[in-house]
Structures are given as structure tokens and as C-alpha cells.
mmCIF file of C-alpha atoms and ligand atoms in Angstrom:
data_model
loop_
_atom_site.group_PDB
_atom_site.id
_atom_site.type_symbol
_atom_site.label_atom_id
_atom_site.label_comp_id
_atom_site.label_asym_id
_atom_site.label_seq_id
_atom_site.Cartn_x
_atom_site.Cartn_y
_atom_site.Cartn_z
ATOM 1 C CA MET F 1 104.702 68.007 104.944
ATOM 2 C CA THR F 2 107.323 70.376 105.805
ATOM 3 C CA VAL F 3 110.964 69.596 104.968
ATOM 4 C CA SER F 4 113.487 70.230 107.761
ATOM 5 C CA LEU F 5 115.987 72.988 107.352
ATOM 6 C CA PRO F 6 119.044 70.533 107.394
ATOM 7 C CA LYS F 7 117.409 68.678 104.436
ATOM 8 C CA ARG F 8 116.843 71.896 102.617
ATOM 9 C CA ILE F 9 120.495 72.839 103.112
ATOM 10 C CA VAL F 10 121.472 69.504 101.475
ATOM 11 C CA ASP F 11 119.113 70.288 98.574
ATOM 12 C CA ALA F 12 120.517 73.765 98.147
ATOM 13 C CA VAL F 13 124.050 72.468 98.061
ATOM 14 C CA ARG F 14 123.013 69.830 95.513
ATOM 15 C CA THR F 15 121.222 72.454 93.372
ATOM 16 C CA ALA F 16 124.433 74.512 93.296
ATOM 17 C CA ILE F 17 127.003 71.797 92.545
ATOM 18 C CA GLY F 18 124.843 69.173 90.773
ATOM 19 C CA PRO F 19 124.381 65.443 91.384
ATOM 20 C CA SER F 20 127.203 62.966 92.050
ATOM 21 C CA ASP F 21 127.427 59.475 93.630
ATOM 22 C CA ASP F 22 130.887 60.030 95.072
ATOM 23 C CA LEU F 23 131.891 61.817 98.291
ATOM 24 C CA VAL F 24 132.250 65.528 97.567
ATOM 25 C CA LEU F 25 135.279 66.838 99.399
ATOM 26 C CA LEU F 26 135.234 69.969 101.376
ATOM 27 C CA HIS F 27 138.262 71.203 99.408
ATOM 28 C CA GLY F 28 140.157 69.102 96.944
ATOM 29 C CA PRO F 29 143.307 70.221 95.193
ATOM 30 C CA TYR F 30 143.364 71.198 91.517
ATOM 31 C CA LEU F 31 146.474 69.692 89.890
ATOM 32 C CA PRO F 32 147.051 71.059 86.346
ATOM 33 C CA PRO F 33 148.960 68.880 83.852
ATOM 34 C CA LYS F 34 151.982 71.191 84.238
ATOM 35 C CA ALA F 35 152.366 69.888 87.800
ATOM 36 C CA ARG F 36 153.322 66.493 86.378
ATOM 37 C CA GLU F 37 155.722 68.087 83.916
ATOM 38 C CA TYR F 38 157.441 70.110 86.588
ATOM 39 C CA ILE F 39 157.647 67.176 89.072
ATOM 40 C CA ASP F 40 159.074 65.022 86.224
ATOM 41 C CA ASP F 41 161.610 67.711 85.700
ATOM 42 C CA CYS F 42 162.678 67.408 89.380
ATOM 43 C CA LEU F 43 162.811 63.675 89.163
ATOM 44 C CA GLU F 44 164.818 63.668 85.970
ATOM 45 C CA THR F 45 167.316 66.150 87.102
ATOM 46 C CA GLY F 46 167.559 64.770 90.628
ATOM 47 C CA TRP F 47 166.761 68.110 92.197
ATOM 48 C CA VAL F 48 164.056 66.903 94.523
ATOM 49 C CA SER F 49 165.101 68.301 97.801
ATOM 50 C CA SER F 50 166.783 71.306 99.352
ATOM 51 C CA ALA F 51 168.218 72.992 96.289
ATOM 52 C CA GLY F 52 166.786 73.533 92.771
ATOM 53 C CA SER F 53 165.249 76.230 90.595
ATOM 54 C CA PHE F 54 161.593 75.706 91.462
ATOM 55 C CA VAL F 55 161.897 77.199 95.047
ATOM 56 C CA THR F 56 163.220 80.486 93.585
ATOM 57 C CA ARG F 57 160.662 80.418 90.835
ATOM 58 C CA PHE F 58 157.865 79.821 93.311
ATOM 59 C CA GLU F 59 159.072 82.722 95.524
ATOM 60 C CA GLU F 60 159.334 84.999 92.637
ATOM 61 C CA GLU F 61 155.852 84.138 91.229
ATOM 62 C CA LEU F 62 154.332 84.452 94.679
ATOM 63 C CA ALA F 63 155.815 87.900 95.101
ATOM 64 C CA ARG F 64 154.585 88.972 91.658
ATOM 65 C CA PHE F 65 151.087 87.717 92.254
ATOM 66 C CA THR F 66 150.717 89.319 95.769
ATOM 67 C CA GLY F 67 152.578 92.500 94.907
ATOM 68 C CA VAL F 68 154.874 92.001 97.930
ATOM 69 C CA LYS F 69 158.550 92.765 97.535
ATOM 70 C CA ARG F 70 159.757 89.419 98.796
ATOM 71 C CA ALA F 71 158.453 86.005 99.406
ATOM 72 C CA ILE F 72 160.411 83.179 101.189
ATOM 73 C CA ALA F 73 159.103 79.615 100.870
ATOM 74 C CA THR F 74 158.924 77.485 103.975
ATOM 75 C CA VAL F 75 158.116 73.928 104.933
ATOM 76 C CA ASN F 76 154.563 74.842 106.185
ATOM 77 C CA GLY F 77 152.438 77.789 107.191
ATOM 78 C CA THR F 78 153.011 77.295 110.917
ATOM 79 C CA ALA F 79 156.778 77.544 110.526
ATOM 80 C CA ALA F 80 156.325 80.690 108.334
ATOM 81 C CA LEU F 81 154.117 82.259 111.016
ATOM 82 C CA GLU F 82 156.704 81.528 113.720
ATOM 83 C CA ILE F 83 159.434 83.174 111.743
ATOM 84 C CA CYS F 84 157.180 86.170 110.966
ATOM 85 C CA LEU F 85 156.549 86.736 114.671
ATOM 86 C CA ARG F 86 160.310 86.622 115.220
ATOM 87 C CA LEU F 87 160.957 89.173 112.484
ATOM 88 C CA ALA F 88 158.384 91.462 114.184
ATOM 89 C CA GLY F 89 160.408 91.260 117.456
ATOM 90 C CA VAL F 90 158.246 88.919 119.459
ATOM 91 C CA ALA F 91 160.290 87.279 122.203
ATOM 92 C CA SER F 92 159.811 84.584 124.778
ATOM 93 C CA GLY F 93 157.322 85.649 127.537
ATOM 94 C CA ASP F 94 155.676 88.283 125.422
ATOM 95 C CA GLU F 95 151.918 88.299 124.814
ATOM 96 C CA VAL F 96 150.615 88.395 121.207
ATOM 97 C CA LEU F 97 146.965 89.376 120.620
ATOM 98 C CA CYS F 98 145.237 87.071 118.231
ATOM 99 C CA PRO F 99 141.762 85.624 117.518
ATOM 100 C CA SER F 100 140.467 82.646 119.466
ATOM 101 C CA LEU F 101 138.513 81.723 116.353
ATOM 102 C CA THR F 102 141.285 80.271 114.171
ATOM 103 C CA PHE F 103 143.056 77.143 113.202
ATOM 104 C CA VAL F 104 145.272 76.020 116.061
ATOM 105 C CA ALA F 105 148.407 76.855 114.104
ATOM 106 C CA THR F 106 148.052 80.538 114.840
ATOM 107 C CA ALA F 107 148.233 79.987 118.615
ATOM 108 C CA ASN F 108 150.788 77.175 118.288
ATOM 109 C CA ALA F 109 153.222 79.378 116.260
ATOM 110 C CA ILE F 110 152.980 82.033 119.142
ATOM 111 C CA SER F 111 153.511 79.391 121.703
ATOM 112 C CA HIS F 112 156.481 77.797 119.898
ATOM 113 C CA MET F 113 158.224 81.308 120.250
ATOM 114 C CA GLY F 114 157.767 80.973 123.971
ATOM 115 C CA ALA F 115 155.185 83.757 123.693
ATOM 116 C CA ILE F 116 151.552 83.762 124.979
ATOM 117 C CA PRO F 117 148.537 83.928 122.735
ATOM 118 C CA HIS F 118 146.146 86.472 124.262
ATOM 119 C CA PHE F 119 142.704 85.982 122.709
ATOM 120 C CA VAL F 120 140.560 88.764 121.310
ATOM 121 C CA ASP F 121 137.000 88.415 119.851
ATOM 122 C CA VAL F 122 136.119 88.469 116.129
ATOM 123 C CA CYS F 123 133.937 90.555 113.981
ATOM 124 C CA PRO F 124 130.613 88.638 113.332
ATOM 125 C CA LYS F 125 130.462 89.723 109.606
ATOM 126 C CA ARG F 126 134.064 89.041 108.599
ATOM 127 C CA LEU F 127 135.006 86.441 111.266
ATOM 128 C CA GLY F 128 138.421 87.994 111.550
ATOM 129 C CA LEU F 129 139.929 89.862 114.473
ATOM 130 C CA SER F 130 137.547 92.654 115.433
ATOM 131 C CA PRO F 131 139.225 96.113 115.705
ATOM 132 C CA ILE F 132 136.520 97.121 118.224
ATOM 133 C CA ALA F 133 137.166 94.227 120.496
ATOM 134 C CA LEU F 134 140.981 94.808 120.045
ATOM 135 C CA ARG F 135 140.626 98.405 121.172
ATOM 136 C CA LEU F 136 138.381 97.479 124.033
ATOM 137 C CA ARG F 137 140.782 94.841 125.271
ATOM 138 C CA LEU F 138 143.863 97.051 124.969
ATOM 139 C CA ASP F 139 142.136 99.914 126.690
ATOM 140 C CA GLU F 140 141.263 97.532 129.479
ATOM 141 C CA ILE F 141 144.562 95.815 130.110
ATOM 142 C CA ALA F 142 147.431 97.747 128.390
ATOM 143 C CA VAL F 143 149.598 100.018 130.336
ATOM 144 C CA ARG F 144 152.718 101.834 129.176
ATOM 145 C CA GLU F 145 155.758 101.541 131.455
ATOM 146 C CA ASN F 146 159.255 102.859 130.440
ATOM 147 C CA GLY F 147 158.187 102.945 126.797
ATOM 148 C CA ILE F 148 156.859 99.360 126.839
ATOM 149 C CA TRP F 149 153.260 98.291 126.640
ATOM 150 C CA ARG F 150 152.408 95.706 129.182
ATOM 151 C CA ASN F 151 149.334 93.702 130.251
ATOM 152 C CA ARG F 152 148.722 95.263 133.594
ATOM 153 C CA GLN F 153 147.068 91.946 134.817
ATOM 154 C CA SER F 154 149.884 89.583 133.959
ATOM 155 C CA GLY F 155 152.784 92.050 133.832
ATOM 156 C CA GLN F 156 153.928 90.521 130.518
ATOM 157 C CA LYS F 157 155.046 92.721 127.518
ATOM 158 C CA ILE F 158 152.479 92.983 124.724
ATOM 159 C CA SER F 159 154.545 92.704 121.532
ATOM 160 C CA ALA F 160 152.423 92.156 118.479
ATOM 161 C CA VAL F 161 148.927 91.702 117.020
ATOM 162 C CA CYS F 162 148.214 88.809 114.732
ATOM 163 C CA PRO F 163 144.989 89.048 112.719
ATOM 164 C CA MET F 164 143.860 86.100 110.623
ATOM 165 C CA HIS F 165 141.825 86.460 107.450
ATOM 166 C CA CYS F 166 139.219 83.797 108.137
ATOM 167 C CA LEU F 167 138.148 81.549 105.290
ATOM 168 C CA GLY F 168 139.759 84.052 102.926
ATOM 169 C CA HIS F 169 137.700 87.096 104.011
ATOM 170 C CA PRO F 170 140.029 90.034 104.786
ATOM 171 C CA CYS F 171 139.956 91.569 108.311
ATOM 172 C CA GLU F 172 139.235 95.325 108.592
ATOM 173 C CA MET F 173 142.911 96.115 108.360
ATOM 174 C CA GLN F 174 142.657 99.861 108.307
ATOM 175 C CA ALA F 175 140.839 100.005 111.666
ATOM 176 C CA ILE F 176 143.192 97.413 113.062
ATOM 177 C CA ALA F 177 146.189 99.403 111.980
ATOM 178 C CA GLU F 178 144.769 102.527 113.704
ATOM 179 C CA VAL F 179 144.521 100.695 117.051
ATOM 180 C CA CYS F 180 148.018 99.158 116.571
ATOM 181 C CA ASN F 181 149.482 102.469 115.728
ATOM 182 C CA GLU F 182 148.040 103.920 118.912
ATOM 183 C CA TYR F 183 149.537 101.123 121.014
ATOM 184 C CA GLU F 184 152.825 100.954 119.051
ATOM 185 C CA LEU F 185 152.227 97.314 118.223
ATOM 186 C CA PRO F 186 153.548 95.643 115.035
ATOM 187 C CA VAL F 187 151.034 93.607 113.003
ATOM 188 C CA VAL F 188 151.855 90.066 111.771
ATOM 189 C CA GLU F 189 149.166 88.679 109.504
ATOM 190 C CA ASP F 190 148.205 85.044 109.452
ATOM 191 C CA ALA F 191 147.249 85.059 105.817
ATOM 192 C CA ALA F 192 147.321 81.296 105.586
ATOM 193 C CA GLU F 193 143.866 81.095 104.045
ATOM 194 C CA SER F 194 143.757 84.294 101.972
ATOM 195 C CA LEU F 195 146.030 83.840 98.978
ATOM 196 C CA GLY F 196 144.060 85.807 96.224
ATOM 197 C CA SER F 197 142.243 88.005 98.715
ATOM 198 C CA PHE F 198 142.526 91.751 98.568
ATOM 199 C CA TYR F 199 141.594 94.531 101.024
ATOM 200 C CA ASN F 200 141.160 97.979 99.578
ATOM 201 C CA ASP F 201 142.843 96.636 96.374
ATOM 202 C CA LYS F 202 145.928 95.463 98.182
ATOM 203 C CA HIS F 203 146.723 91.766 98.696
ATOM 204 C CA THR F 204 146.318 90.359 102.182
ATOM 205 C CA GLY F 205 149.675 89.922 103.858
ATOM 206 C CA ARG F 206 150.820 93.405 102.801
ATOM 207 C CA PHE F 207 149.455 95.117 105.859
ATOM 208 C CA SER F 208 152.100 93.973 108.271
ATOM 209 C CA VAL F 209 155.819 93.667 109.041
ATOM 210 C CA ALA F 210 155.600 90.132 107.736
ATOM 211 C CA ALA F 211 152.791 87.712 106.911
ATOM 212 C CA SER F 212 152.513 83.958 106.543
ATOM 213 C CA ILE F 213 150.707 81.882 103.914
ATOM 214 C CA SER F 214 149.936 78.145 103.917
ATOM 215 C CA PHE F 215 150.132 75.706 101.047
ATOM 216 C CA ASN F 216 148.720 72.831 103.072
ATOM 217 C CA GLY F 217 146.700 70.212 101.053
ATOM 218 C CA ASN F 218 143.368 71.850 101.685
ATOM 219 C CA LYS F 219 144.364 75.425 100.782
ATOM 220 C CA ILE F 220 143.625 77.198 97.518
ATOM 221 C CA VAL F 221 147.160 76.479 96.260
ATOM 222 C CA THR F 222 148.879 73.376 97.672
ATOM 223 C CA THR F 223 152.469 72.244 97.522
ATOM 224 C CA GLY F 224 151.554 69.053 99.404
ATOM 225 C CA GLY F 225 152.720 70.827 102.460
ATOM 226 C CA GLY F 226 154.368 74.270 102.500
ATOM 227 C CA GLY F 227 154.168 77.882 103.431
ATOM 228 C CA ALA F 228 155.668 81.242 102.728
ATOM 229 C CA ILE F 229 156.707 84.430 104.542
ATOM 230 C CA LEU F 230 155.750 87.710 102.719
ATOM 231 C CA THR F 231 157.502 91.073 103.539
ATOM 232 C CA ASP F 232 158.207 94.342 101.916
ATOM 233 C CA ASN F 233 161.391 94.661 103.994
ATOM 234 C CA ASP F 234 164.510 93.462 102.178
ATOM 235 C CA GLU F 235 166.584 93.217 105.348
ATOM 236 C CA LEU F 236 163.903 91.084 107.082
ATOM 237 C CA ALA F 237 163.488 88.960 103.915
ATOM 238 C CA ASN F 238 167.254 88.235 103.753
ATOM 239 C CA LEU F 239 167.190 87.310 107.522
ATOM 240 C CA ALA F 240 164.129 85.171 107.067
ATOM 241 C CA LYS F 241 165.754 83.248 104.164
ATOM 242 C CA HIS F 242 169.049 82.833 106.241
ATOM 243 C CA ILE F 243 167.409 81.587 109.425
ATOM 244 C CA THR F 244 164.911 79.297 107.710
ATOM 245 C CA THR F 245 167.828 77.583 105.904
ATOM 246 C CA THR F 246 170.090 76.764 108.912
ATOM 247 C CA ALA F 247 171.887 80.179 108.821
ATOM 248 C CA LYS F 248 174.518 78.697 106.540
ATOM 249 C CA ILE F 249 177.058 81.243 105.035
ATOM 250 C CA PRO F 250 176.997 80.452 101.275
ATOM 251 C CA HIS F 251 180.232 78.700 100.389
ATOM 252 C CA ALA F 252 181.250 76.024 97.755
ATOM 253 C CA TRP F 253 182.324 73.452 100.369
ATOM 254 C CA GLU F 254 182.602 74.999 103.741
ATOM 255 C CA PHE F 255 179.805 74.414 106.402
ATOM 256 C CA PHE F 256 179.708 77.494 108.514
ATOM 257 C CA HIS F 257 176.557 78.631 110.335
ATOM 258 C CA ASP F 258 176.468 81.932 112.203
ATOM 259 C CA GLN F 259 173.516 81.404 114.499
ATOM 260 C CA VAL F 260 171.082 78.980 115.936
ATOM 261 C CA ALA F 261 168.572 78.552 113.144
ATOM 262 C CA TRP F 262 165.965 76.261 111.526
ATOM 263 C CA ASN F 263 165.609 73.883 108.591
ATOM 264 C CA TYR F 264 162.302 75.296 107.454
ATOM 265 C CA ARG F 265 163.076 75.209 103.730
ATOM 266 C CA LEU F 266 160.444 74.063 101.187
ATOM 267 C CA PRO F 267 161.764 71.101 99.102
ATOM 268 C CA ASN F 268 162.166 71.751 95.429
ATOM 269 C CA ILE F 269 159.686 69.014 94.409
ATOM 270 C CA ASN F 270 156.937 70.697 96.542
ATOM 271 C CA ALA F 271 157.779 74.028 95.041
ATOM 272 C CA ALA F 272 157.317 72.530 91.543
ATOM 273 C CA LEU F 273 153.792 71.617 92.449
ATOM 274 C CA GLY F 274 153.249 75.229 93.674
ATOM 275 C CA VAL F 275 154.616 76.809 90.444
ATOM 276 C CA ALA F 276 152.199 74.836 88.364
ATOM 277 C CA GLN F 277 149.253 75.980 90.523
ATOM 278 C CA LEU F 278 150.252 79.586 90.746
ATOM 279 C CA GLU F 279 150.071 79.657 86.951
ATOM 280 C CA VAL F 280 146.454 78.759 87.137
ATOM 281 C CA LEU F 281 145.558 80.762 90.269
ATOM 282 C CA PRO F 282 143.642 83.438 88.424
ATOM 283 C CA LYS F 283 141.480 80.693 86.932
ATOM 284 C CA LEU F 284 140.991 79.101 90.308
ATOM 285 C CA LEU F 285 139.835 82.468 91.738
ATOM 286 C CA VAL F 286 137.291 82.780 88.898
ATOM 287 C CA ALA F 287 136.016 79.291 89.660
ATOM 288 C CA LYS F 288 135.792 80.023 93.341
ATOM 289 C CA ARG F 289 133.713 83.145 92.716
ATOM 290 C CA ARG F 290 131.521 81.291 90.300
ATOM 291 C CA LEU F 291 130.902 78.552 92.905
ATOM 292 C CA HIS F 292 129.983 81.288 95.444
ATOM 293 C CA GLU F 293 127.459 82.671 93.018
ATOM 294 C CA LEU F 294 125.941 79.229 92.392
ATOM 295 C CA TYR F 295 125.587 78.813 96.162
ATOM 296 C CA ARG F 296 124.153 82.404 96.480
ATOM 297 C CA ASP F 297 121.375 81.497 93.969
ATOM 298 C CA ALA F 298 120.708 78.189 95.638
ATOM 299 C CA PHE F 299 120.607 79.579 99.099
ATOM 300 C CA GLY F 300 118.931 82.912 98.260
ATOM 301 C CA ALA F 301 115.392 82.040 99.141
ATOM 302 C CA LEU F 302 116.166 79.694 102.043
ATOM 303 C CA LYS F 303 114.913 81.076 105.299
ATOM 304 C CA GLY F 304 116.898 80.406 108.440
ATOM 305 C CA VAL F 305 120.283 80.378 106.806
ATOM 306 C CA ARG F 306 122.402 82.875 104.985
ATOM 307 C CA LEU F 307 125.670 82.560 103.004
ATOM 308 C CA LEU F 308 128.706 84.490 104.206
ATOM 309 C CA VAL F 309 129.715 87.144 101.682
ATOM 310 C CA GLU F 310 132.905 89.088 101.223
ATOM 311 C CA PRO F 311 133.055 92.476 102.920
ATOM 312 C CA PRO F 312 132.293 95.480 100.696
ATOM 313 C CA ASP F 313 135.919 96.820 100.895
ATOM 314 C CA SER F 314 137.392 93.499 99.904
ATOM 315 C CA VAL F 315 137.756 90.946 97.259
ATOM 316 C CA SER F 316 137.719 87.491 98.879
ATOM 317 C CA ASN F 317 139.249 84.357 97.390
ATOM 318 C CA TYR F 318 136.167 82.451 98.751
ATOM 319 C CA TRP F 319 138.464 79.701 99.952
ATOM 320 C CA LEU F 320 135.620 77.974 101.850
ATOM 321 C CA ASN F 321 131.992 78.926 101.460
ATOM 322 C CA ALA F 322 130.184 79.200 104.755
ATOM 323 C CA ILE F 323 126.559 79.200 105.667
ATOM 324 C CA VAL F 324 125.355 80.942 108.813
ATOM 325 C CA LEU F 325 122.493 79.194 110.705
ATOM 326 C CA GLU F 326 120.041 81.418 112.491
ATOM 327 C CA GLU F 327 119.326 78.720 115.001
ATOM 328 C CA SER F 328 122.525 77.321 116.335
ATOM 329 C CA ASP F 329 120.712 74.184 117.735
ATOM 330 C CA LEU F 330 120.470 73.046 114.045
ATOM 331 C CA LEU F 331 124.360 72.894 113.674
ATOM 332 C CA HIS F 332 124.564 69.219 114.616
ATOM 333 C CA ASP F 333 121.668 68.010 112.423
ATOM 334 C CA SER F 334 122.837 70.086 109.482
ATOM 335 C CA LEU F 335 126.344 68.576 109.667
ATOM 336 C CA GLN F 336 124.933 65.037 110.042
ATOM 337 C CA GLU F 337 122.519 65.572 107.120
ATOM 338 C CA LEU F 338 125.329 66.838 104.894
ATOM 339 C CA SER F 339 127.549 63.988 105.969
ATOM 340 C CA ASP F 340 124.839 61.499 105.202
ATOM 341 C CA ALA F 341 124.431 62.941 101.744
ATOM 342 C CA LYS F 342 128.228 62.543 101.154
ATOM 343 C CA LEU F 343 128.765 66.303 101.089
ATOM 344 C CA GLN F 344 131.885 66.875 103.199
ATOM 345 C CA SER F 345 131.237 69.794 105.555
ATOM 346 C CA ARG F 346 132.457 71.005 108.871
ATOM 347 C CA PRO F 347 131.890 73.551 111.522
ATOM 348 C CA LEU F 348 134.446 76.197 112.293
ATOM 349 C CA TRP F 349 137.244 75.262 114.763
ATOM 350 C CA ALA F 350 136.654 74.832 118.454
ATOM 351 C CA PRO F 351 137.798 78.304 119.666
ATOM 352 C CA MET F 352 141.318 78.340 121.116
ATOM 353 C CA HIS F 353 140.182 79.364 124.521
ATOM 354 C CA THR F 354 138.179 76.125 124.881
ATOM 355 C CA LEU F 355 141.252 73.855 124.188
ATOM 356 C CA PRO F 356 142.973 72.344 127.138
ATOM 357 C CA MET F 357 146.309 73.987 126.568
ATOM 358 C CA TYR F 358 144.849 77.453 125.973
ATOM 359 C CA ARG F 359 141.947 77.463 128.439
ATOM 360 C CA ASP F 360 143.735 79.654 130.966
ATOM 361 C CA ASN F 361 145.272 82.171 128.570
ATOM 362 C CA PRO F 362 144.437 85.714 128.857
ATOM 363 C CA ARG F 363 141.360 86.784 126.800
ATOM 364 C CA GLY F 364 138.724 89.409 126.297
ATOM 365 C CA SER F 365 135.026 88.836 125.623
ATOM 366 C CA MET F 366 134.266 85.860 123.344
ATOM 367 C CA THR F 367 130.773 86.612 122.357
ATOM 368 C CA ALA F 368 131.148 86.600 118.561
ATOM 369 C CA THR F 369 133.750 83.739 118.632
ATOM 370 C CA ASN F 370 131.352 81.486 120.624
ATOM 371 C CA TRP F 371 128.409 82.372 118.421
ATOM 372 C CA ALA F 372 130.399 81.690 115.155
ATOM 373 C CA SER F 373 131.787 78.351 116.347
ATOM 374 C CA GLN F 374 128.162 77.248 117.045
ATOM 375 C CA SER F 375 126.452 78.645 113.944
ATOM 376 C CA ILE F 376 128.607 78.295 110.882
ATOM 377 C CA VAL F 377 129.011 75.458 108.477
ATOM 378 C CA ASN F 378 131.635 75.187 105.699
ATOM 379 C CA ILE F 379 130.314 73.460 102.607
ATOM 380 C CA PRO F 380 132.124 71.891 99.671
ATOM 381 C CA SER F 381 134.264 74.520 98.060
ATOM 382 C CA SER F 382 136.697 72.920 95.500
ATOM 383 C CA ALA F 383 137.202 75.153 92.456
ATOM 384 C CA GLN F 384 136.345 72.197 90.175
ATOM 385 C CA LEU F 385 132.687 72.137 91.515
ATOM 386 C CA ALA F 386 132.068 75.382 89.619
ATOM 387 C CA PHE F 387 133.360 74.143 86.300
ATOM 388 C CA PRO F 388 133.071 70.362 85.770
ATOM 389 C CA PHE F 389 135.661 70.561 82.848
ATOM 390 C CA MET F 390 138.230 71.421 85.402
ATOM 391 C CA GLU F 391 137.672 68.104 87.135
ATOM 392 C CA SER F 392 138.682 66.142 83.940
ATOM 393 C CA GLU F 393 141.759 68.402 83.483
ATOM 394 C CA SER F 394 143.058 67.860 87.014
ATOM 395 C CA ILE F 395 145.576 65.013 87.180
HETATM 396 C C1 PLP J 1 146.359 76.319 107.305
HETATM 397 C C2 PLP J 1 146.501 77.345 108.318
HETATM 398 C C3 PLP J 1 147.798 77.607 108.960
HETATM 399 C C4 PLP J 1 149.032 76.923 108.576
HETATM 400 O O1 PLP J 1 148.942 75.619 108.469
HETATM 401 P P1 PLP J 1 150.130 74.594 108.008
HETATM 402 O O2 PLP J 1 149.374 73.285 107.925
HETATM 403 O O3 PLP J 1 151.201 74.645 108.980
HETATM 404 O O4 PLP J 1 150.570 75.077 106.615
HETATM 405 C C5 PLP J 1 147.786 78.594 109.857
HETATM 406 N N1 PLP J 1 146.803 79.391 110.172
HETATM 407 C C6 PLP J 1 145.583 79.155 109.664
HETATM 408 C C7 PLP J 1 144.410 80.002 110.055
HETATM 409 C C8 PLP J 1 145.368 78.093 108.763
HETATM 410 O O5 PLP J 1 144.191 77.922 108.226
#
């Protein structure tokens, strides 16, 4: 009797991560004991909210780890991306080129600016914005008028390119930069998923004017909810801090604000959680890589499916492991089989250009995007799955 591919996928996942009776999460947080200590510190001192030392510490540790000059903590990754776009000069009515294959936050952040997400296809190997598709699309629609690049079809200004490092795998940033230089477009990276991922030995988020990271509950480091802006530009960093904290002029008792701004600050108690996890981030990355190797061994001989691997020029954080099905008509059965086996798994996102609010947005060819959304399954990827001792350490 032949065993179906979906059943073999379940077996391979089980071989890699071992048996368990409980639901295996797609991605559960790792909370080191220090997290409790630091949060207790917030509770004891009363510094739980909008001021306190953990926010600064979190920003400094994040800058140190990524090698970026400045990091500004925010309330979530979407808010961080919105501010990054603003820092890059995106204004209301502009078009921003971004992938359709992304979490909805990328397109929403652009929309909240009053700007228009203009969708470009992805690279089938990396799943991030394709430099080839980007060039094709710009060659097709961009026209320079009075020093401004416009979409000749819509008449709107094209003001930035926003690649997203999908599942932690870096985009081909050098080729993307070449296209963007030619068209004089600033890059803003959505690095929400790629803390701990490097392209050509440089941390993701360092290939743009400003980049955003997310610390949502399912990310490699979580602050409960949270985000950060990364930039090498001091002036932009100061502006980002100012406008994410209500544009208040520092003063002992006076409330004076010098512009319309946002309350996007990260509370101290959330930052405390982040500081504790940044301390163990190198360990988390080792565990993630180990888990990927376990999957590689388990899936190695399985025909009809392959594991997504990091690009040769990159070091990926392996945030979420992904398998690629040769036959996309097995997607539904594979997800169902994994679900029945209590192995929490999911397909990639429904592409943005298929969602009701983005259906009519400008876009190029979506061949790789449509293929990927029908053929890829994310499988359980918590760091603790690689090293069971971590599970007992996590509070
Ligand atoms: C998680 C994520 C974000 C930001 O999400 P928040 O929940 O706002 O922190 C943005 N873009 C991508 C691609 C993401 O995966």
C-alpha cells in the first residue's frame, strides 16, 4: 500500500521534532527566566508604561545586535513601517512598490500614509521582492517628468520601494539597490520577520533609509506586541523618536508639542520582555538553524516536496520553516493532515492583490506570487523544538 504524500509530510515533521500528545504550535515564544526578573523590576518600581529604563536598553541592545546606528522602539511593527515610509519621504497619493506576497501589514502601513501599494512579483527561490520583476515593472510604467518618477498609467508619483524579507530569508538587496538607484527611489525594508538574518554579512534592515522590525507574539523575539525602526541616519532617528512620542519638547513640567504626531511608543514592561529575549537571541538562532537541519534530514528523501533553504549569499534566521509542494493540489490535504496530527501549520498569506481592498491596486505580473501562495506550507518552527531542554527553561 502506498502512503499519501500528506501523510508522509506528517511523518517527516514527527521524525524531526519527536513525538508529543499536545498541539505543536507553529511558533511559540521562548521566555527566559530573566523575563520574569525584568518584568518584576517594572512592577516593583512602578515603571510599567511610557517611561523607564528598559526601552532605552532595548533600543541600545537592538542597535548593537543588528549593527545599525540607531533603533527606536515602537508599539508594533506596522506603526514602525508607517514611520519608516514617512522618513523616506513617502507622501499621500504616492505609489510605493512592494510585494503582494506579504503579511497585510506591509500594504496597510503604506495605505495608512495615504499612499498606494503597487504590487510587484517575488523571487520564487527567496520569496522576497524580485529585482527582475521590479525592473520589468518600472521599465513598463515609470516615466520621469520634471525630475519626478511617475506611473504613466495612474499619473501618481512613485516614491519608494519596500521589499520584505519573507520568512526571514533576505531579498537580493544588491540587485534591488541597483534598480532603485537607477530610478532614484529610496528603499524602506519591511524587516519584520528577519531579526537575526544577514545578507552579505550585513544585518537585514541596513540596506535602506529606514527599516522596521516586528516583535509581535509569533516573531523570533516578542515583546507581547512591539516593533522598532532601524536607521543609520541620526537626524532621521531623532525625528522618528520625536514623532512616535507625541512630538513633545522635553521639559520638567511643560506640555508643548511642536507638530501633529503619534503615540507609538513601546511600554517599558514590553521592552523588559524584549531585553530578556535579546540576551538569548544568539541561542535562539542556533536552535532555529538546528531545527532546520532536523527538517532537512527528515525531508531529504521525500519526493514531491522540498524544504526552503537560505540563499547562498545570506544567513537566514529560519523564522518559519517552509516546505514547497511540487503539486499545489496537495496543499489543502497537506494542511488538513498536519492539523489532524496536531501540528499547527499554515499556507502563506492570501496575496494582497486578491484581498477586497487591494484588488484594484496597480500591479505587475503575479506568477511567482500566485504559485507560492498555492504551494508552500509553514511547519512548526519554535526554537524549543530543536532542543527540548529549552522548553523546560522557558517560563
Ligand atoms: C509581523 C509583520 C509585520 C508587523 O506586524 P505587527 O503585528 O504590527 O508587529 C509587518 N510585516 C510583516 C511581513 C510581518 O510579518
